[in-house]
Amino acid sequence: MKVHIITPFPEMVKSIINCSILAKSQQKGYVEYYTYNLFDFAENSTNNRIDDYPFGGGAGMILKPEPIFEIFGSIKKGLNENSKIIYPTPDGQLLNHNLSKELSHLDDLVIINGHYKGIDQRIRDHIITDEISIGDYVLTGGELAGMIILDSVVRLMPGVINSKESSDSDSFSHPLLDGPHYTRPARYKDIDVPEILLSGNHKEIEKWFNKKREEKTKLRRPDLWGEYKRLKKSKE
């Protein structure tokens, strides 16, 4: 997958894509990252700026169309038909596991990060294919939201995470939330790991773990618990 990231603050983005799984995915050859600094294209914009005051009045500044259209014009020539142009925004479609999984199969992904009050509507109307929200709150810019979206997508690409079984059992990859996990030592500060996990009885361990998942889901996410019960009943 080729990932193109348009932002006024590329160093913020690079600090994230150069670490952990996102960096390893590039080292393994699964992903290629390209960042574009909006300020590098300001000279071709009216008043040599990347932002300006909104028409009709109102508070805040709006990212101008010229720099983003120019960058995208150079990118789109190499985009495959199987591509998405994403704008992280609170009024977009809420990100979930299924959406991330769908995006993980793309050949090309473009992320346009907004700032200030937002971006010129013409960008949203003529370039953006998908507007995605990470929750009902507002950040100072789109970079962190864009990186959350990217991380959720890249980790689902085949081969990126060594253990597919691990990602398949995560919360939202399964009808239930994830359960408790423990590692060595078996006792720490007089706190013991549950005995069942040391028993070696994998069938009983699986039953115990699933029970813990059910308890957590019922308590924290009644909506998922209701859907799980419906699915379980339909299989009986």
XYZ file of C-alpha atoms in Angstrom:
236
model
C 0.000 0.000 0.000
C 1.165 3.532 -0.774
C 0.120 6.095 1.838
C 0.194 9.803 0.952
C -0.162 12.237 3.873
C -0.863 15.928 3.274
C -0.243 18.154 6.300
C 1.081 21.538 7.437
C 3.137 19.672 10.080
C 4.955 16.701 8.497
C 7.326 16.320 11.461
C 4.360 15.425 13.678
C 3.384 12.698 11.236
C 6.932 11.406 10.744
C 7.429 11.060 14.495
C 4.638 8.471 14.453
C 5.182 6.607 11.166
C 8.871 6.145 12.018
C 8.045 4.125 15.141
C 6.670 0.727 16.091
C 4.398 -1.257 13.748
C 3.976 1.592 11.252
C 7.744 1.778 10.774
C 8.139 -2.003 10.639
C 5.426 -2.267 7.986
C 7.545 -0.040 5.744
C 10.755 -1.916 6.549
C 9.034 -5.168 5.580
C 7.879 -3.652 2.303
C 4.146 -3.708 3.002
C 3.688 0.079 3.088
C 5.355 3.115 1.523
C 4.818 6.505 3.183
C 4.942 9.862 1.417
C 4.446 13.143 3.265
C 3.669 16.526 1.698
C 4.215 19.818 3.505
C 1.469 22.325 2.688
C 3.838 25.224 3.389
C 6.038 24.069 0.485
C 3.142 24.852 -1.843
C 2.067 28.168 -0.315
C 3.958 30.232 -2.896
C 1.495 29.183 -5.590
C -1.457 30.209 -3.419
C -3.195 33.592 -3.214
C -1.289 35.776 -0.723
C 1.324 32.988 -0.387
C -0.644 31.441 2.479
C -2.060 28.003 3.265
C -5.010 29.495 5.177
C -7.327 32.508 5.004
C -10.420 34.036 6.586
C -13.792 32.433 5.780
C -16.131 34.093 3.299
C -19.280 35.323 5.018
C -17.512 35.953 8.308
C -17.092 33.771 11.344
C -14.250 32.835 13.654
C -11.226 30.768 12.696
C -9.114 30.249 9.599
C -9.751 27.877 6.692
C -7.126 25.871 4.792
C -7.030 27.226 1.244
C -7.823 25.056 -1.778
C -4.818 25.875 -4.005
C -2.013 24.048 -2.105
C -4.103 20.914 -1.516
C -5.410 20.755 -5.097
C -1.840 21.176 -6.386
C -0.447 18.402 -4.196
C -3.313 16.075 -5.017
C -2.883 16.802 -8.723
C 0.635 15.390 -8.546
C -0.467 12.391 -6.474
C -3.550 11.282 -8.398
C -1.611 10.407 -11.557
C -0.121 7.428 -9.744
C -3.184 6.332 -7.801
C -4.760 2.964 -8.503
C -8.531 2.751 -9.007
C -8.560 0.907 -5.696
C -7.788 4.007 -3.608
C -9.401 6.276 -1.017
C -8.831 9.919 -0.142
C -9.601 10.390 3.541
C -10.331 13.529 5.510
C -10.332 13.048 9.309
C -13.196 15.150 10.679
C -15.594 14.989 13.680
C -18.593 15.094 11.324
C -17.466 12.047 9.321
C -18.345 8.364 9.485
C -17.321 6.885 12.827
C -14.227 4.684 12.578
C -14.733 1.041 13.508
C -13.008 -2.297 12.976
C -14.941 -3.196 9.834
C -14.072 0.114 8.165
C -10.390 -0.289 9.055
C -10.429 -3.823 7.662
C -12.005 -2.594 4.419
C -9.365 0.124 4.056
C -6.536 -2.353 4.749
C -7.130 -3.947 1.331
C -6.502 -0.747 -0.635
C -3.564 -0.166 -2.949
C -3.406 3.572 -2.235
C -4.515 5.720 0.685
C -4.389 9.513 0.798
C -4.918 11.312 4.114
C -5.579 15.059 3.996
C -5.196 16.544 7.464
C -7.216 19.650 8.250
C -6.210 22.414 10.630
C -7.614 25.574 12.175
C -11.382 25.761 11.471
C -11.213 23.219 8.666
C -10.628 23.003 4.919
C -12.259 24.724 1.972
C -15.479 22.877 1.072
C -14.354 22.514 -2.553
C -11.674 20.109 -1.374
C -14.290 18.023 0.394
C -16.608 18.108 -2.618
C -14.089 17.341 -5.371
C -11.191 15.400 -3.813
C -12.252 13.615 -0.629
C -13.877 10.190 -1.016
C -14.299 9.332 2.673
C -14.721 11.523 5.754
C -13.895 9.634 8.947
C -14.342 10.547 12.617
C -12.488 8.963 15.541
C -15.063 10.218 18.041
C -17.338 13.002 19.155
C -14.664 15.509 20.085
C -12.417 18.045 18.365
C -8.608 18.064 18.132
C -6.355 20.992 17.236
C -5.509 19.340 13.929
C -6.130 16.252 11.839
C -2.692 14.647 12.218
C -3.380 12.623 15.373
C -6.759 11.487 14.064
C -5.195 10.609 10.720
C -2.489 8.554 12.435
C -5.079 6.698 14.510
C -6.936 5.812 11.329
C -3.686 4.768 9.624
C -2.513 2.641 12.561
C -5.853 0.824 12.732
C -5.599 0.063 9.008
C -1.942 -0.936 8.675
C -1.979 -3.413 11.570
C -4.712 -5.382 9.779
C -2.713 -5.827 6.573
C -1.652 -9.476 6.105
C 1.916 -10.000 7.304
C 2.293 -6.738 9.216
C 1.595 -8.285 12.622
C 3.447 -11.579 13.086
C 0.555 -13.269 14.881
C -2.685 -13.117 12.918
C -4.339 -15.026 15.775
C -3.485 -12.131 18.099
C -5.169 -9.492 15.934
C -8.148 -11.772 15.247
C -8.871 -12.016 18.985
C -8.698 -8.264 19.690
C -11.742 -6.310 20.791
C -13.977 -5.561 17.782
C -12.348 -8.376 15.762
C -14.572 -10.610 17.901
C -18.199 -10.086 18.976
C -16.976 -9.614 22.567
C -14.472 -7.220 24.103
C -11.030 -8.644 24.800
C -10.435 -10.410 28.118
C -7.673 -10.172 30.775
C -4.095 -11.158 29.913
C -1.242 -12.092 32.255
C 2.452 -12.856 31.839
C 5.426 -13.879 34.023
C 6.026 -13.795 36.950
C 3.093 -15.841 38.202
C 3.269 -13.940 41.512
C 4.173 -10.280 41.873
C 3.847 -8.273 45.096
C 1.729 -11.119 46.508
C -0.692 -10.798 43.574
C -1.218 -14.136 41.817
C -2.125 -14.940 38.251
C -5.454 -16.860 38.168
C -4.730 -20.531 38.835
C -6.640 -21.733 35.792
C -4.089 -20.081 33.479
C -1.290 -22.167 35.002
C -3.214 -25.444 34.747
C -2.300 -26.339 31.164
C -5.930 -27.296 30.531
C -6.503 -25.310 27.338
C -10.183 -26.213 27.056
C -10.914 -24.903 30.553
C -8.713 -21.858 29.992
C -10.681 -21.008 26.861
C -13.973 -21.346 28.770
C -12.634 -19.107 31.572
C -11.354 -16.482 29.142
C -14.618 -16.384 27.193
C -16.555 -15.968 30.450
C -14.365 -12.994 31.345
C -15.000 -11.494 27.894
C -18.735 -11.892 28.405
C -18.617 -10.270 31.846
C -16.644 -7.265 30.579
C -18.810 -6.798 27.481
C -22.034 -7.023 29.469
C -20.749 -4.435 31.947
C -19.066 -1.953 29.599
C -20.859 -2.296 26.267
C -24.510 -3.362 26.635
C -24.994 -2.688 22.908
C -22.354 -5.269 21.932
C -23.649 -7.671 24.588
C -27.141 -7.527 23.107
C -25.809 -8.193 19.603
C -23.667 -11.068 20.891
C -26.663 -12.714 22.555
C -28.661 -12.404 19.336
C -25.846 -13.989 17.329
C -25.442 -16.765 19.872
C -29.170 -17.498 19.874
C -29.337 -17.633 16.069
C -26.621 -20.325 16.052
C -28.403 -22.540 18.596
